[in-house]
CSV table of C-alpha atoms in Angstrom, one decimal:
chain,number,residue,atom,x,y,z
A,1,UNK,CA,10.2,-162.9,-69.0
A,2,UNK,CA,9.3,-166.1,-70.5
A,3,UNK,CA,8.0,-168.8,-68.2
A,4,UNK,CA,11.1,-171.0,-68.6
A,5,UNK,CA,13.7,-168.4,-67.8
A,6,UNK,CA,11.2,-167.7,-65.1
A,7,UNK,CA,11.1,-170.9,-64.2
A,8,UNK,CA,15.1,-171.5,-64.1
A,9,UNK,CA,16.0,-167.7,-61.8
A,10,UNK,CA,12.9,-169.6,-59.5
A,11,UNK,CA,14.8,-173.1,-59.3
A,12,UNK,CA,18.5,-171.1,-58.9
A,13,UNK,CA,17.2,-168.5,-56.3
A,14,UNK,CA,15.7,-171.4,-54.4
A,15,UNK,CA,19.0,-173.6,-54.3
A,16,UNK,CA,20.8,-170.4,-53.2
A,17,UNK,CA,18.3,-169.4,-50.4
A,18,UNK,CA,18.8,-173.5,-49.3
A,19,UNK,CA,22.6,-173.0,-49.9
A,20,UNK,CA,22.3,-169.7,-47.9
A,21,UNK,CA,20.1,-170.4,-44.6
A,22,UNK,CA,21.3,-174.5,-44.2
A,23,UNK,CA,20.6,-173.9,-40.5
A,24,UNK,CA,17.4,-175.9,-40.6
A,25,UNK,CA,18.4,-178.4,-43.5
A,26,UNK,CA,21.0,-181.4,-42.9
A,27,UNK,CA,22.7,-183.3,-45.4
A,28,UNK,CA,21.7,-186.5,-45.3
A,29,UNK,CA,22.9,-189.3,-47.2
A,30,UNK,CA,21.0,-192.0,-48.8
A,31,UNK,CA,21.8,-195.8,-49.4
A,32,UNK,CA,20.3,-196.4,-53.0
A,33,UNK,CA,20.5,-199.6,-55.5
A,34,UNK,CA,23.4,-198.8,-58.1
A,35,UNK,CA,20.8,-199.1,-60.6
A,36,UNK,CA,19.4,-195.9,-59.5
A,37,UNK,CA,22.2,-193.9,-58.0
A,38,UNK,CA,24.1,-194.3,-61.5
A,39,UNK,CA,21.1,-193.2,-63.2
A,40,UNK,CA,20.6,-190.2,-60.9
A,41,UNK,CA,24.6,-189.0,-61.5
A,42,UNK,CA,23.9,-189.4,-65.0
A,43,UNK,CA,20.9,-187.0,-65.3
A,44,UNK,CA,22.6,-184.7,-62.8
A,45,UNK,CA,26.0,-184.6,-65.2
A,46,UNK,CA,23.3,-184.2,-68.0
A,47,UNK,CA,20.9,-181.8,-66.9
A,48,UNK,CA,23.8,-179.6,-64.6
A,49,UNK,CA,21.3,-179.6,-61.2
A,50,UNK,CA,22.6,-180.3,-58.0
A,51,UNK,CA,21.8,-183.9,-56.2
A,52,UNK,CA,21.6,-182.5,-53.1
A,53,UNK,CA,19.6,-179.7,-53.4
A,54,UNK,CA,17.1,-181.1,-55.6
A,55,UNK,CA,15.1,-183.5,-53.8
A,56,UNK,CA,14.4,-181.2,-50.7
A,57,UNK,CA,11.2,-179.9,-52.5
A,58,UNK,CA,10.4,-183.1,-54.0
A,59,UNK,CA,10.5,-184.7,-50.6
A,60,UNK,CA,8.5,-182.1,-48.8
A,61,UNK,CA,6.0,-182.4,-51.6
A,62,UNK,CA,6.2,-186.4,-50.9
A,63,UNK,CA,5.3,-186.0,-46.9
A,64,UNK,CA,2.8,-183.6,-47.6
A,65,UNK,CA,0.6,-186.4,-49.3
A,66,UNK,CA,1.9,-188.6,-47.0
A,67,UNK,CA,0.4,-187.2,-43.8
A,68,UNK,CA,-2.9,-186.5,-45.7
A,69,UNK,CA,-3.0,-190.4,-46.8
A,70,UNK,CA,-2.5,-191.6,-43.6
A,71,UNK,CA,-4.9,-193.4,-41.9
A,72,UNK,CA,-6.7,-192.0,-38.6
A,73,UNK,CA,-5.0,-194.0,-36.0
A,74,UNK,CA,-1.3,-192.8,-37.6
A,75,UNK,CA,-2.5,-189.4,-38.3
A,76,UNK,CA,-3.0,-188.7,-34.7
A,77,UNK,CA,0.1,-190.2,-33.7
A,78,UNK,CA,2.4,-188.6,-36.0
A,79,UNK,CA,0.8,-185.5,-37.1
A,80,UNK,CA,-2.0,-184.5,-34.0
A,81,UNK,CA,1.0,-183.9,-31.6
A,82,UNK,CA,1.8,-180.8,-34.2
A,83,UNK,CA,-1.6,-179.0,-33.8
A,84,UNK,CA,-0.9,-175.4,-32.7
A,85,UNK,CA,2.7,-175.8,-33.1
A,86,UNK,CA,5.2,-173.3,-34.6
A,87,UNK,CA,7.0,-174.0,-37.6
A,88,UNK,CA,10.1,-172.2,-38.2
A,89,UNK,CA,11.0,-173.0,-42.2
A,90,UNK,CA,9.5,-173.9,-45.1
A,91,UNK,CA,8.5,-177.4,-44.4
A,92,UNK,CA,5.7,-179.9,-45.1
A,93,UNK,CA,4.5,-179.4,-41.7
A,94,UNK,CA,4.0,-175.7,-42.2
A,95,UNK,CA,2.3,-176.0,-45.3
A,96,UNK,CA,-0.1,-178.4,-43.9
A,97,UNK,CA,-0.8,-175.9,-41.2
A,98,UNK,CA,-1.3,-173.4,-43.8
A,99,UNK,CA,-4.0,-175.8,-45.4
A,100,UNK,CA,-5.9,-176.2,-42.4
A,101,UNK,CA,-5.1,-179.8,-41.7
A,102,UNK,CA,-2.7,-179.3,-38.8
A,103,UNK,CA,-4.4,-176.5,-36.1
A,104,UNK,CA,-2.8,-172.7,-36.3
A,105,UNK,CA,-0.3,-171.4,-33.5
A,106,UNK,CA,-2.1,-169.3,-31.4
A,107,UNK,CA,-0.2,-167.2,-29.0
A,108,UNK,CA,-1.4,-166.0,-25.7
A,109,UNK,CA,-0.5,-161.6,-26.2
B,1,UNK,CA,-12.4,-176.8,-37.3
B,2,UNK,CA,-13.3,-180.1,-35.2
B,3,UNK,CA,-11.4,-183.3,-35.7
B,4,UNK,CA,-14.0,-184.8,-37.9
B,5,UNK,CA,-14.0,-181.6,-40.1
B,6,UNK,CA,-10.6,-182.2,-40.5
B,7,UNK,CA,-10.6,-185.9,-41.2
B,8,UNK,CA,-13.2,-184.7,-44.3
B,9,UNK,CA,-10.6,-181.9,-45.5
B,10,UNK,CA,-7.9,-183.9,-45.2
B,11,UNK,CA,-10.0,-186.9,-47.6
B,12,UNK,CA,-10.7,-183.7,-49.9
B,13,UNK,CA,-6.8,-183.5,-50.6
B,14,UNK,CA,-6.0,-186.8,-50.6
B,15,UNK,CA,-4.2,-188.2,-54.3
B,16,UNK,CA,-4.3,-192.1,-55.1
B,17,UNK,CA,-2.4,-191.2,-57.9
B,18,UNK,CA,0.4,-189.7,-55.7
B,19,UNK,CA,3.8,-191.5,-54.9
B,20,UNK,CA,2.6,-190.4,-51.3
B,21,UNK,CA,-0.5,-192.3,-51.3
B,22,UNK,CA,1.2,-195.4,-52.9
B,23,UNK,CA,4.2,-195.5,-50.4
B,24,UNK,CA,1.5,-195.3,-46.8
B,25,UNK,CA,0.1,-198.0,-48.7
B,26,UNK,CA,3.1,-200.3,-49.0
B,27,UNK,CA,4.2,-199.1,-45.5
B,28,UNK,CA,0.8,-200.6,-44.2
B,29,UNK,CA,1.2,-204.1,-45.8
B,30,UNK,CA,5.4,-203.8,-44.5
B,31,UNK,CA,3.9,-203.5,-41.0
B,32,UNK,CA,1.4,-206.1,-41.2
B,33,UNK,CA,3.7,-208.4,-42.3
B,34,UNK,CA,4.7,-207.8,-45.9
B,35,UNK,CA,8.0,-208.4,-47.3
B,36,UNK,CA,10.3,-205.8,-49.0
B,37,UNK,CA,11.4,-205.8,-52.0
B,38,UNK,CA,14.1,-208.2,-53.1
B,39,UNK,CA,17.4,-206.6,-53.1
B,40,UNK,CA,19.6,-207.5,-56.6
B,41,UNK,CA,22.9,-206.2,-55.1
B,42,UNK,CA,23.9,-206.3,-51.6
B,43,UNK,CA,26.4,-203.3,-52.1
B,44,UNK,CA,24.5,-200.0,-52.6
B,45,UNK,CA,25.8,-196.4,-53.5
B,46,UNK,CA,25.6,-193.1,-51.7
B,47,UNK,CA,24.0,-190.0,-52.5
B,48,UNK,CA,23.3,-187.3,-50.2
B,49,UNK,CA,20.6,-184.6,-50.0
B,50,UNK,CA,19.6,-181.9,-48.6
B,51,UNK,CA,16.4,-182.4,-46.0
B,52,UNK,CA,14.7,-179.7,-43.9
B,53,UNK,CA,15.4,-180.6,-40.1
B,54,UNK,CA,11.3,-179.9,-39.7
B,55,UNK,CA,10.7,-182.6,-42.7
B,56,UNK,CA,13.8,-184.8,-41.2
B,57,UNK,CA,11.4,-185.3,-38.2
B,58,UNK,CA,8.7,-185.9,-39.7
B,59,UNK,CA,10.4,-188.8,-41.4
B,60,UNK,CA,12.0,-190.2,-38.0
B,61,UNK,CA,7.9,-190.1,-36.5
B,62,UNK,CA,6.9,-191.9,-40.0
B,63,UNK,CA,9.9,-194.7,-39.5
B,64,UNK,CA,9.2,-195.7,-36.0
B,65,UNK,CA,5.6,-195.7,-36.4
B,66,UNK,CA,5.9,-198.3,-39.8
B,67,UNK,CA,8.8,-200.2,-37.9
B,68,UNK,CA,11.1,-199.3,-40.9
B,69,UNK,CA,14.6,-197.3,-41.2
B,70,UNK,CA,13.9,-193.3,-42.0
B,71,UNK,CA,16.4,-194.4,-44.9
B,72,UNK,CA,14.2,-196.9,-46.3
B,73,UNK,CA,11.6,-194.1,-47.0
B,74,UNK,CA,13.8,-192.4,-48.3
B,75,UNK,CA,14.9,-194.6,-50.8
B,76,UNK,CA,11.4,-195.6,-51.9
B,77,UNK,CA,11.0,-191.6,-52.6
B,78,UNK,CA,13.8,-190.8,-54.3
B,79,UNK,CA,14.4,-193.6,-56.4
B,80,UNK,CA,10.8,-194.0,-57.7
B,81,UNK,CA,11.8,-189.6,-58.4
B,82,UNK,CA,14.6,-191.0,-60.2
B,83,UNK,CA,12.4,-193.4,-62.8
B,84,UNK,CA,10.1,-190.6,-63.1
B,85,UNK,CA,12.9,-187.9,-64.5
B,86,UNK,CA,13.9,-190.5,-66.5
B,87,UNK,CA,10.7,-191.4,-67.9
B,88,UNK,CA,10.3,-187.8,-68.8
B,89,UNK,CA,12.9,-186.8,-71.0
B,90,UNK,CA,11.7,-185.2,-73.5
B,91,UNK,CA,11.5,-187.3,-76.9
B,92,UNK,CA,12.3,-184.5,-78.6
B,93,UNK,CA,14.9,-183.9,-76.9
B,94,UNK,CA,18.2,-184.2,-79.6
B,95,UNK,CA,20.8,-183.6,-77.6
B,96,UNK,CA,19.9,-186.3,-74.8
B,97,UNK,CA,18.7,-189.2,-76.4
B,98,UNK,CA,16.8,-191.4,-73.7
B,99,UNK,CA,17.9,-194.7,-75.1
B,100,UNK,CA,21.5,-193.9,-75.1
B,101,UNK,CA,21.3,-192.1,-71.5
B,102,UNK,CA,20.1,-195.7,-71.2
B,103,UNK,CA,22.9,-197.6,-72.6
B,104,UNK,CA,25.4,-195.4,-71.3
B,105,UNK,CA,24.0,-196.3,-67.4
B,106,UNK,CA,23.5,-199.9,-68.6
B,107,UNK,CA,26.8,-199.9,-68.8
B,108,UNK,CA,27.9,-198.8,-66.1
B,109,UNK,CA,26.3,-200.8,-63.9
B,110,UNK,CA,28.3,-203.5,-65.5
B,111,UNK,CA,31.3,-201.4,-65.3
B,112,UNK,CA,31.4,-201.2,-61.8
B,113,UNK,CA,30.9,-204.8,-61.3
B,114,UNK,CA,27.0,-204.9,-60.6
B,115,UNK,CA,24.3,-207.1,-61.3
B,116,UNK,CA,21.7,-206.1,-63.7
B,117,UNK,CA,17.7,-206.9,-63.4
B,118,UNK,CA,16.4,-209.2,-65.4
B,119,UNK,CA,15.5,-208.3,-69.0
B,120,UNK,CA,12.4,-206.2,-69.4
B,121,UNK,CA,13.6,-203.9,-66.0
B,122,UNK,CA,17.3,-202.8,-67.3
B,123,UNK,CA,17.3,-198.9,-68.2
B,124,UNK,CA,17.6,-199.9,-71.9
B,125,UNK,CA,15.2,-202.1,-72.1
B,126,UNK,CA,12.4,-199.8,-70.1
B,127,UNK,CA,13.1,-197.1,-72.9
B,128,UNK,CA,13.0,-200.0,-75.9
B,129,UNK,CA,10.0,-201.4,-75.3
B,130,UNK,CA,8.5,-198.0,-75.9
B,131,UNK,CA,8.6,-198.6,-79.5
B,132,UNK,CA,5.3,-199.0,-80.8
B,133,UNK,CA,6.4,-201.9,-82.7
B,134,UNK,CA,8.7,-204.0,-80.2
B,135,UNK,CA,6.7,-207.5,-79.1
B,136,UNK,CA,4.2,-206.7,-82.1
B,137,UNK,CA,3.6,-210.7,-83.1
B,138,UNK,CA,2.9,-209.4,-86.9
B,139,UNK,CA,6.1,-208.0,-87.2
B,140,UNK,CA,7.7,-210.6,-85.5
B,141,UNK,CA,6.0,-212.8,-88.4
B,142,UNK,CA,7.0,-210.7,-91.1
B,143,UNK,CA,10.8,-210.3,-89.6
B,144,UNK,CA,10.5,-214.3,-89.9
B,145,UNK,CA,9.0,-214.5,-93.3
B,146,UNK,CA,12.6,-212.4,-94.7
């Protein structure tokens, strides 16, 4: 397979599995400046991807380096309170557990 | 790993470069007093996404701690995704020509009864000014000259 059909099943099987389990995502609508939202349908229309769907990644990706660029005093506010929590989905927190910058889950067997 | 092992892991990863990084930074000069940017239009449009409830949190934590609306990350985010798809169509791209995508958004903002940026921030003229040429004073000479 070459790496752009790859590339596209990846992108499609993603938006179905987000389609599929939308028990831990909400729709959540944005106020943006015309200037943008126009441009946004635009690509969308010309590109055929979904609005929705797209920027779930891209904003998971966007609180990941978030969290780690946030100074200490916020980082133990916001983030500390996670350490050794459970993550059910596939979300920023989780991956920064997975990195080692929020603590594992232990459980007591 | 201790807390100051972490703080040095967490330095390791950290991208000035990222939109991340840029938007903690304008979120710190917001809550120490900072103004926002302007706003051209009062009206704005909708668009609605799909968030993980996890990531949704997460936002809501970030909000009340930098004293803005979860929607005004958000916005910040997304839009400043939007100039960056924009900014890379392909040039080679035939089919989608960036400076008529351009126009074509241009004009719909006027369309729809909006007010446009200045010149030098409109779609059109972003994609323009591209040209190696444009603002070149030695072509302007020579344009003069004929």
């Amino acid at each position: 397979m070459s790496n752009n059909a790859k590339d596209f099943i990846q992108e499609r099987c993603k938006e179905r599995a987000k389609e599929k389990d939308s028990s831990v995502y909400t729709n959540v609508s944005i106020r943006l400046d015309p200037k943008y939202a126009l441009m946004l349908q635009s690509l969308s229309k010309e590109y055929n991807f979904s609005i929705s769907t797209s920027f779930t990644d891209l904003i998971k990706q966007h609180l990941i380096d978030i969290a780690i660029s946030l100074d200490e005093k916020d980082f133990k506010n916001i983030i500390s309170p996670h350490d050794g929590a459970w993550f059910s989905s596939d979300s920023a927190l989780k991956e920064l557990q997975s990195e080692g910058i929020i603590q594992q889950t232990s459980f007591d067997l | 790993m201790n807390n100051e092992e972490k703080a040095t892991a967490r330095q390791d990863l950290v991208d000035s470069n990222s939109l991340g990084f840029k938007l903690v930074q304008h979120l710190e000069e917001l809550r120490k007093g900072g103004e926002k940017p302007s706003k051209l239009n009062k009206k704005t449009m909708t668009a609605t996404v799909k968030v993980n409830d996890e990531d949704l949190n997460f936002l809501s934590d970030l909000a009340k701690t930098f004293e803005v609306s979860r929607n005004y990350i958000l916005q910040m985010l997304v839009q400043n995704d939007i100039k960056t798809m924009f900014s890379n169509i392909s040039s080679d791209n035939v089919e989608i020509d960036q400076a008529i995508l351009a126009d074509g958004v241009d004009s719909a903002i006027s369309e729809k009864g909006f007010k446009h940026e200045y010149r030098g921030k409109t779609w059109y003229w972003d994609t323009v000014q591209r040209d190696p040429d444009f603002g070149n004073p030695e072509r302007a000479k020579g344009l003069l000259e004929i």
